Amino acid sequence: MRKTQRNVVLSTALVASFALTACTPELPTPEAPSETSSTLPALSAEQGVDIFASVGEVLAKADGDKKSAELKTRVTGPALKIRSAEYKIAAAAKDKDKSSAITELPVEMQSMFVTTSEAWPRTVFAVSQRPQNLEPERFMVYTQDSAHDPYQLWAWFALFPGTTVPKFPALEAGTTEVNDLDETLKLKPEEVLKQYSELLKDASKANKAKFDVSKDAFYKEIDERRTYLEDAAKQIKGTYKEEFTVGKDWRALRTSDGGAVVVGTVETTGTLKGEKGAIVSPSAIEKAFLDKDKKSSNALTVKRSAVVGIYVPAKDSEEKPRAIGRVLRTTGASIP
């Protein structure tokens, strides 16, 4: 891989000194590698720096042009879908709002977690430095489909303020990928994502009891949005209905304690409908996905895409699964 001259901060141990505050996520200190380890990580620190910089260059060019087609060489999956939606939102926004429509994704990383897998696809997790806008650090997911393909940005999400990122093995030791046949976790990746979507759908006491929600701001955000829209529906003598769909694709790497961090997607579709003659006006963001000549009516359907990271403890652990961060973006809108 080519060397980069970018000033990218990533130490050999991939642990940067970091001043923690009350609202800052607590980042992990990787465990020292075992002297008896016979497997090697798929990437070195230097190779990681090169990948992050190369993806960052593609993002910077596409961000400037607001053209999603320019992303496809180094951005894929949920990241491509969400970034493309952000370009639509930015294109429709007023000048003062254009920059804030696109998530800042730092190129500089302070932690990197790499698989030792000799097969493909391969996964790399990384935690960014704090963005210049002082929003929470980004948890980044990169994938490589085959030996002949470059690593691509597959997903990102912002860490919850105050959350603790689970500890991973040191870069020199590497970690392992978790597959759908794994029986060592408290819940399989598909099942934990399904149960979390049920929490988003219904923040009942029973659903909350399945997770450690002490630092989870996402389910509260969804619950508050639902309450607001249900109240709005009452005002126009109508209804608000929503659906949650878990994405089939996910990524998971083993943590030092035998658990794993699972990163997956949840798609939401919400429809607000009023009585005949009522008008449901779309927001400025929602208008970005509507035809300009489309007139408002008594109904509006909005689609949103979420990426969520969930720590799943080992099967014999007394801990509960807990979400460590999320990103949520509007990705579509229509007038039924």
Short mmCIF file of C-alpha atoms in Angstrom, two decimals:
data_model
loop_
_atom_site.label_atom_id
_atom_site.label_comp_id
_atom_site.label_asym_id
_atom_site.label_seq_id
_atom_site.Cartn_x
_atom_site.Cartn_y
_atom_site.Cartn_z
CA MET A 1 0.00 0.00 0.00
CA ARG A 2 1.21 3.47 -0.75
CA LYS A 3 2.58 5.66 2.01
CA THR A 4 0.59 8.77 2.87
CA GLN A 5 1.96 12.15 3.81
CA ARG A 6 -1.20 13.18 5.66
CA ASN A 7 -0.75 14.21 9.24
CA VAL A 8 -2.79 11.32 10.63
CA VAL A 9 -2.51 10.71 14.36
CA LEU A 10 -2.34 6.96 14.97
CA SER A 11 0.31 5.55 17.28
CA THR A 12 1.76 2.07 16.90
CA ALA A 13 -0.28 0.90 19.87
CA LEU A 14 -3.24 2.86 18.48
CA VAL A 15 -4.01 4.42 21.83
CA ALA A 16 -3.79 8.19 21.90
CA SER A 17 -3.74 10.15 25.13
CA PHE A 18 -7.22 11.53 25.61
CA ALA A 19 -8.68 13.87 28.21
CA LEU A 20 -11.99 12.45 29.39
CA THR A 21 -14.82 14.67 30.49
CA ALA A 22 -18.15 13.88 32.07
CA CYS A 23 -19.84 13.75 28.66
CA THR A 24 -17.01 12.09 26.72
CA PRO A 25 -17.23 8.39 25.82
CA GLU A 26 -14.74 6.29 27.77
CA LEU A 27 -12.43 4.69 25.23
CA PRO A 28 -10.78 1.29 25.70
CA THR A 29 -7.13 0.51 26.42
CA PRO A 30 -6.29 -2.54 24.30
CA GLU A 31 -4.91 -5.57 26.14
CA ALA A 32 -1.29 -6.53 25.61
CA PRO A 33 -0.73 -9.27 23.02
CA SER A 34 -0.13 -12.80 24.21
CA GLU A 35 3.43 -14.08 23.81
CA THR A 36 2.02 -17.41 22.60
CA SER A 37 -0.22 -15.94 19.92
CA SER A 38 0.45 -17.58 16.52
CA THR A 39 -1.97 -15.53 14.44
CA LEU A 40 -1.29 -12.13 12.99
CA PRO A 41 -3.72 -9.23 12.48
CA ALA A 42 -4.81 -8.57 8.90
CA LEU A 43 -3.43 -5.01 9.03
CA SER A 44 -0.61 -3.08 10.65
CA ALA A 45 -0.99 0.36 12.17
CA GLU A 46 0.72 1.90 9.14
CA GLN A 47 -1.65 0.13 6.74
CA GLY A 48 -4.59 1.34 8.80
CA VAL A 49 -3.41 4.95 8.54
CA ASP A 50 -3.16 4.57 4.77
CA ILE A 51 -6.70 3.16 4.51
CA PHE A 52 -8.24 5.87 6.67
CA ALA A 53 -6.49 8.58 4.67
CA SER A 54 -7.45 7.09 1.29
CA VAL A 55 -11.11 6.78 2.28
CA GLY A 56 -10.96 10.31 3.68
CA GLU A 57 -9.68 11.67 0.37
CA VAL A 58 -12.61 10.12 -1.50
CA LEU A 59 -15.06 11.44 1.08
CA ALA A 60 -13.60 14.95 0.91
CA LYS A 61 -13.89 15.07 -2.89
CA ALA A 62 -17.44 13.67 -2.93
CA ASP A 63 -18.50 15.93 -0.05
CA GLY A 64 -17.34 18.96 -1.96
CA ASP A 65 -19.15 17.94 -5.13
CA LYS A 66 -22.20 16.45 -3.32
CA LYS A 67 -22.06 13.51 -5.75
CA SER A 68 -22.74 10.07 -4.30
CA ALA A 69 -21.39 8.34 -7.43
CA GLU A 70 -17.90 9.50 -6.41
CA LEU A 71 -18.19 7.57 -3.14
CA LYS A 72 -18.62 4.09 -4.55
CA THR A 73 -14.95 3.17 -4.83
CA ARG A 74 -14.36 3.52 -1.06
CA VAL A 75 -17.79 3.78 0.59
CA THR A 76 -20.40 1.01 0.68
CA GLY A 77 -23.37 -0.43 2.58
CA PRO A 78 -25.16 1.74 5.15
CA ALA A 79 -22.45 4.41 4.92
CA LEU A 80 -23.13 4.89 1.21
CA LYS A 81 -26.89 5.07 1.74
CA ILE A 82 -26.68 7.58 4.57
CA ARG A 83 -24.00 9.76 2.95
CA SER A 84 -26.00 9.89 -0.28
CA ALA A 85 -29.05 11.02 1.69
CA GLU A 86 -26.97 13.71 3.39
CA TYR A 87 -25.98 15.07 -0.03
CA LYS A 88 -29.65 15.38 -0.98
CA ILE A 89 -30.38 17.18 2.27
CA ALA A 90 -27.40 19.51 1.81
CA ALA A 91 -28.35 20.30 -1.79
CA ALA A 92 -31.83 21.38 -0.69
CA ALA A 93 -30.69 23.27 2.42
CA LYS A 94 -30.12 26.97 2.81
CA ASP A 95 -26.49 28.06 2.56
CA LYS A 96 -26.06 28.40 6.32
CA ASP A 97 -27.32 24.82 6.85
CA LYS A 98 -25.45 23.02 4.07
CA SER A 99 -22.32 22.14 6.04
CA SER A 100 -24.23 20.84 9.05
CA ALA A 101 -26.23 18.46 6.83
CA ILE A 102 -23.11 16.33 6.24
CA THR A 103 -21.66 14.38 9.17
CA GLU A 104 -18.06 15.25 9.96
CA LEU A 105 -15.97 12.07 9.75
CA PRO A 106 -12.41 12.55 11.03
CA VAL A 107 -9.56 10.84 9.21
CA GLU A 108 -7.48 10.62 12.39
CA MET A 109 -8.13 7.60 14.60
CA GLN A 110 -7.19 6.96 18.19
CA SER A 111 -8.02 3.25 18.34
CA MET A 112 -8.15 0.46 15.76
CA PHE A 113 -9.34 -3.13 16.14
CA VAL A 114 -8.36 -5.65 13.47
CA THR A 115 -9.36 -9.22 12.71
CA THR A 116 -6.84 -12.05 12.40
CA SER A 117 -9.02 -13.78 9.83
CA GLU A 118 -7.22 -15.19 6.81
CA ALA A 119 -10.49 -15.34 4.87
CA TRP A 120 -12.73 -12.66 3.38
CA PRO A 121 -14.68 -10.49 3.87
CA ARG A 122 -12.63 -8.79 6.61
CA THR A 123 -13.67 -6.16 9.12
CA VAL A 124 -11.85 -3.32 10.87
CA PHE A 125 -13.31 -1.21 13.68
CA ALA A 126 -11.83 2.18 14.58
CA VAL A 127 -12.64 5.03 16.96
CA SER A 128 -11.95 8.49 15.59
CA GLN A 129 -10.51 11.53 17.24
CA ARG A 130 -13.14 14.03 18.36
CA PRO A 131 -14.53 15.98 15.36
CA GLN A 132 -13.72 19.67 15.02
CA ASN A 133 -17.35 20.52 15.78
CA LEU A 134 -16.84 18.80 19.17
CA GLU A 135 -19.54 16.21 18.57
CA PRO A 136 -18.89 12.72 20.02
CA GLU A 137 -16.23 10.49 18.50
CA ARG A 138 -17.22 8.31 15.55
CA PHE A 139 -17.08 4.54 15.65
CA MET A 140 -16.06 3.53 12.13
CA VAL A 141 -16.49 0.18 10.36
CA TYR A 142 -14.35 -0.71 7.34
CA THR A 143 -14.67 -3.86 5.24
CA GLN A 144 -12.71 -5.63 2.52
CA ASP A 145 -14.69 -8.03 0.34
CA SER A 146 -11.72 -9.85 -1.21
CA ALA A 147 -7.94 -9.74 -1.45
CA HIS A 148 -8.28 -7.75 -4.69
CA ASP A 149 -10.62 -5.11 -3.28
CA PRO A 150 -9.71 -2.01 -1.28
CA TYR A 151 -11.05 -1.49 2.22
CA GLN A 152 -14.25 0.56 2.17
CA LEU A 153 -16.13 2.51 4.79
CA TRP A 154 -19.16 0.31 5.55
CA ALA A 155 -20.74 2.25 8.43
CA TRP A 156 -20.21 4.83 11.13
CA PHE A 157 -22.04 6.00 14.21
CA ALA A 158 -21.53 8.54 16.98
CA LEU A 159 -20.74 7.17 20.44
CA PHE A 160 -23.19 8.00 23.21
CA PRO A 161 -21.86 10.63 25.65
CA GLY A 162 -20.62 8.92 28.79
CA THR A 163 -20.64 5.42 27.32
CA THR A 164 -17.76 2.98 27.80
CA VAL A 165 -16.36 1.38 24.67
CA PRO A 166 -15.59 -2.28 25.40
CA LYS A 167 -11.95 -3.33 25.54
CA PHE A 168 -10.51 -5.12 22.52
CA PRO A 169 -7.25 -7.10 22.17
CA ALA A 170 -4.19 -5.05 21.22
CA LEU A 171 -3.55 -4.43 17.54
CA GLU A 172 -0.46 -6.65 17.62
CA ALA A 173 -2.62 -9.59 18.73
CA GLY A 174 -5.73 -8.88 16.69
CA THR A 175 -9.23 -10.14 17.35
CA THR A 176 -11.69 -12.48 15.66
CA GLU A 177 -14.86 -11.97 13.68
CA VAL A 178 -18.15 -13.32 14.98
CA ASN A 179 -20.35 -15.24 12.54
CA ASP A 180 -24.01 -16.23 12.59
CA LEU A 181 -23.20 -19.70 13.95
CA ASP A 182 -21.48 -18.39 17.06
CA GLU A 183 -22.87 -19.83 20.32
CA THR A 184 -20.61 -18.01 22.81
CA LEU A 185 -22.56 -14.76 23.17
CA LYS A 186 -25.54 -13.98 25.37
CA LEU A 187 -27.48 -13.33 22.15
CA LYS A 188 -26.60 -13.99 18.54
CA PRO A 189 -26.02 -10.81 16.49
CA GLU A 190 -29.29 -11.16 14.56
CA GLU A 191 -31.23 -11.72 17.76
CA VAL A 192 -29.77 -8.77 19.67
CA LEU A 193 -30.51 -6.47 16.73
CA LYS A 194 -34.06 -7.82 16.59
CA GLN A 195 -34.59 -7.31 20.33
CA TYR A 196 -33.15 -3.80 20.12
CA SER A 197 -35.55 -2.93 17.30
CA GLU A 198 -38.37 -4.11 19.58
CA LEU A 199 -37.10 -1.65 22.21
CA LEU A 200 -37.18 1.13 19.62
CA LYS A 201 -40.69 0.11 18.63
CA ASP A 202 -41.98 -0.10 22.20
CA ALA A 203 -39.98 1.32 25.13
CA SER A 204 -41.91 -0.83 27.59
CA LYS A 205 -40.50 -1.92 30.92
CA ALA A 206 -40.16 -5.48 29.62
CA ASN A 207 -38.16 -4.42 26.56
CA LYS A 208 -35.94 -2.05 28.52
CA ALA A 209 -35.18 -4.83 31.00
CA LYS A 210 -33.37 -6.78 28.26
CA PHE A 211 -30.71 -4.07 27.91
CA ASP A 212 -28.56 -1.78 29.99
CA VAL A 213 -30.16 1.51 28.93
CA SER A 214 -28.41 3.77 31.44
CA LYS A 215 -26.42 5.60 28.71
CA ASP A 216 -28.73 4.85 25.80
CA ALA A 217 -29.99 8.08 24.24
CA PHE A 218 -31.31 6.44 21.07
CA TYR A 219 -34.40 4.62 22.31
CA LYS A 220 -35.38 7.77 24.23
CA GLU A 221 -35.01 9.86 21.08
CA ILE A 222 -37.22 7.46 19.11
CA ASP A 223 -39.79 7.29 21.91
CA GLU A 224 -39.98 11.07 22.21
CA ARG A 225 -40.35 11.47 18.42
CA ARG A 226 -43.15 8.90 18.40
CA THR A 227 -44.99 10.65 21.24
CA TYR A 228 -44.71 13.98 19.40
CA LEU A 229 -46.10 12.53 16.16
CA GLU A 230 -48.90 10.67 17.92
CA ASP A 231 -49.92 13.93 19.56
CA ALA A 232 -49.76 15.65 16.16
CA ALA A 233 -52.01 12.94 14.72
CA LYS A 234 -54.63 13.62 17.40
CA GLN A 235 -54.67 17.30 16.47
CA ILE A 236 -55.63 16.46 12.89
CA LYS A 237 -57.95 13.61 13.91
CA GLY A 238 -55.70 11.05 12.30
CA THR A 239 -53.15 8.36 13.02
CA TYR A 240 -49.42 7.81 13.17
CA LYS A 241 -48.09 4.36 12.27
CA GLU A 242 -44.49 3.18 12.09
CA GLU A 243 -42.57 0.04 11.17
CA PHE A 244 -39.08 -1.11 12.11
CA THR A 245 -37.02 -3.45 9.93
CA VAL A 246 -33.67 -4.91 10.93
CA GLY A 247 -31.08 -5.06 8.15
CA LYS A 248 -29.84 -8.51 7.17
CA ASP A 249 -26.19 -7.41 7.02
CA TRP A 250 -24.10 -6.77 10.14
CA ARG A 251 -20.50 -6.79 11.37
CA ALA A 252 -19.14 -8.07 14.70
CA LEU A 253 -15.70 -8.33 16.32
CA ARG A 254 -14.78 -10.13 19.54
CA THR A 255 -13.90 -8.09 22.64
CA SER A 256 -11.26 -9.03 25.19
CA ASP A 257 -13.81 -10.44 27.66
CA GLY A 258 -15.32 -12.89 25.19
CA GLY A 259 -18.20 -10.62 24.22
CA ALA A 260 -18.53 -8.73 20.94
CA VAL A 261 -19.50 -5.41 19.44
CA VAL A 262 -22.20 -5.89 16.82
CA VAL A 263 -22.90 -3.15 14.27
CA GLY A 264 -26.12 -3.36 12.28
CA THR A 265 -28.93 -1.32 10.80
CA VAL A 266 -32.55 -0.59 11.59
CA GLU A 267 -34.81 0.98 8.97
CA THR A 268 -37.89 2.92 10.11
CA THR A 269 -40.94 3.95 8.13
CA GLY A 270 -43.45 6.32 9.71
CA THR A 271 -46.71 7.59 8.22
CA LEU A 272 -48.65 10.52 9.66
CA LYS A 273 -52.18 10.74 8.26
CA GLY A 274 -54.93 13.21 9.11
CA GLU A 275 -58.60 13.44 8.33
CA LYS A 276 -59.74 14.49 4.87
CA GLY A 277 -58.85 18.12 4.28
CA ALA A 278 -56.02 18.17 6.81
CA ILE A 279 -52.55 19.25 5.68
CA VAL A 280 -49.36 17.49 6.82
CA SER A 281 -46.48 19.79 5.98
CA PRO A 282 -43.04 18.17 5.46
CA SER A 283 -39.97 19.61 7.18
CA ALA A 284 -37.12 21.16 5.20
CA ILE A 285 -35.19 17.87 5.43
CA GLU A 286 -38.18 15.83 4.27
CA LYS A 287 -38.76 18.19 1.35
CA ALA A 288 -35.32 17.24 0.02
CA PHE A 289 -36.74 13.82 -0.92
CA LEU A 290 -39.99 15.06 -2.47
CA ASP A 291 -40.64 16.27 -6.00
CA LYS A 292 -40.75 20.05 -6.03
CA ASP A 293 -44.16 20.12 -7.69
CA LYS A 294 -45.64 17.66 -5.19
CA LYS A 295 -48.29 19.37 -3.08
CA SER A 296 -48.80 18.59 0.59
CA SER A 297 -51.81 16.47 1.45
CA ASN A 298 -53.30 14.89 4.56
CA ALA A 299 -50.55 12.23 4.74
CA LEU A 300 -46.76 11.98 4.75
CA THR A 301 -44.49 8.93 4.90
CA VAL A 302 -40.88 9.33 6.07
CA LYS A 303 -38.10 6.75 5.92
CA ARG A 304 -35.10 6.87 8.22
CA SER A 305 -31.99 4.69 8.40
CA ALA A 306 -30.13 3.98 11.62
CA VAL A 307 -26.79 2.35 12.30
CA VAL A 308 -26.43 1.10 15.86
CA GLY A 309 -23.51 -0.45 17.73
CA ILE A 310 -24.36 -2.91 20.50
CA TYR A 311 -22.02 -4.57 22.98
CA VAL A 312 -23.13 -8.17 23.55
CA PRO A 313 -21.58 -9.86 26.61
CA ALA A 314 -20.33 -13.45 26.66
CA LYS A 315 -22.96 -16.09 27.40
CA ASP A 316 -21.83 -16.63 31.01
CA SER A 317 -21.63 -12.89 31.83
CA GLU A 318 -24.02 -11.21 34.23
CA GLU A 319 -23.98 -8.03 32.13
CA LYS A 320 -26.78 -7.06 29.77
CA PRO A 321 -26.31 -6.04 26.15
CA ARG A 322 -26.04 -2.27 25.72
CA ALA A 323 -26.03 0.09 22.78
CA ILE A 324 -22.88 2.23 22.61
CA GLY A 325 -23.90 4.66 19.88
CA ARG A 326 -25.98 5.33 16.80
CA VAL A 327 -26.50 7.46 13.73
CA LEU A 328 -30.01 8.23 12.44
CA ARG A 329 -30.72 10.01 9.15
CA THR A 330 -33.77 10.69 7.03
CA THR A 331 -33.31 8.78 3.79
CA GLY A 332 -36.66 9.15 2.05
CA ALA A 333 -40.07 10.77 2.05
CA SER A 334 -43.26 10.42 0.01
CA ILE A 335 -46.83 11.70 -0.07
CA PRO A 336 -49.17 8.66 -0.30
#
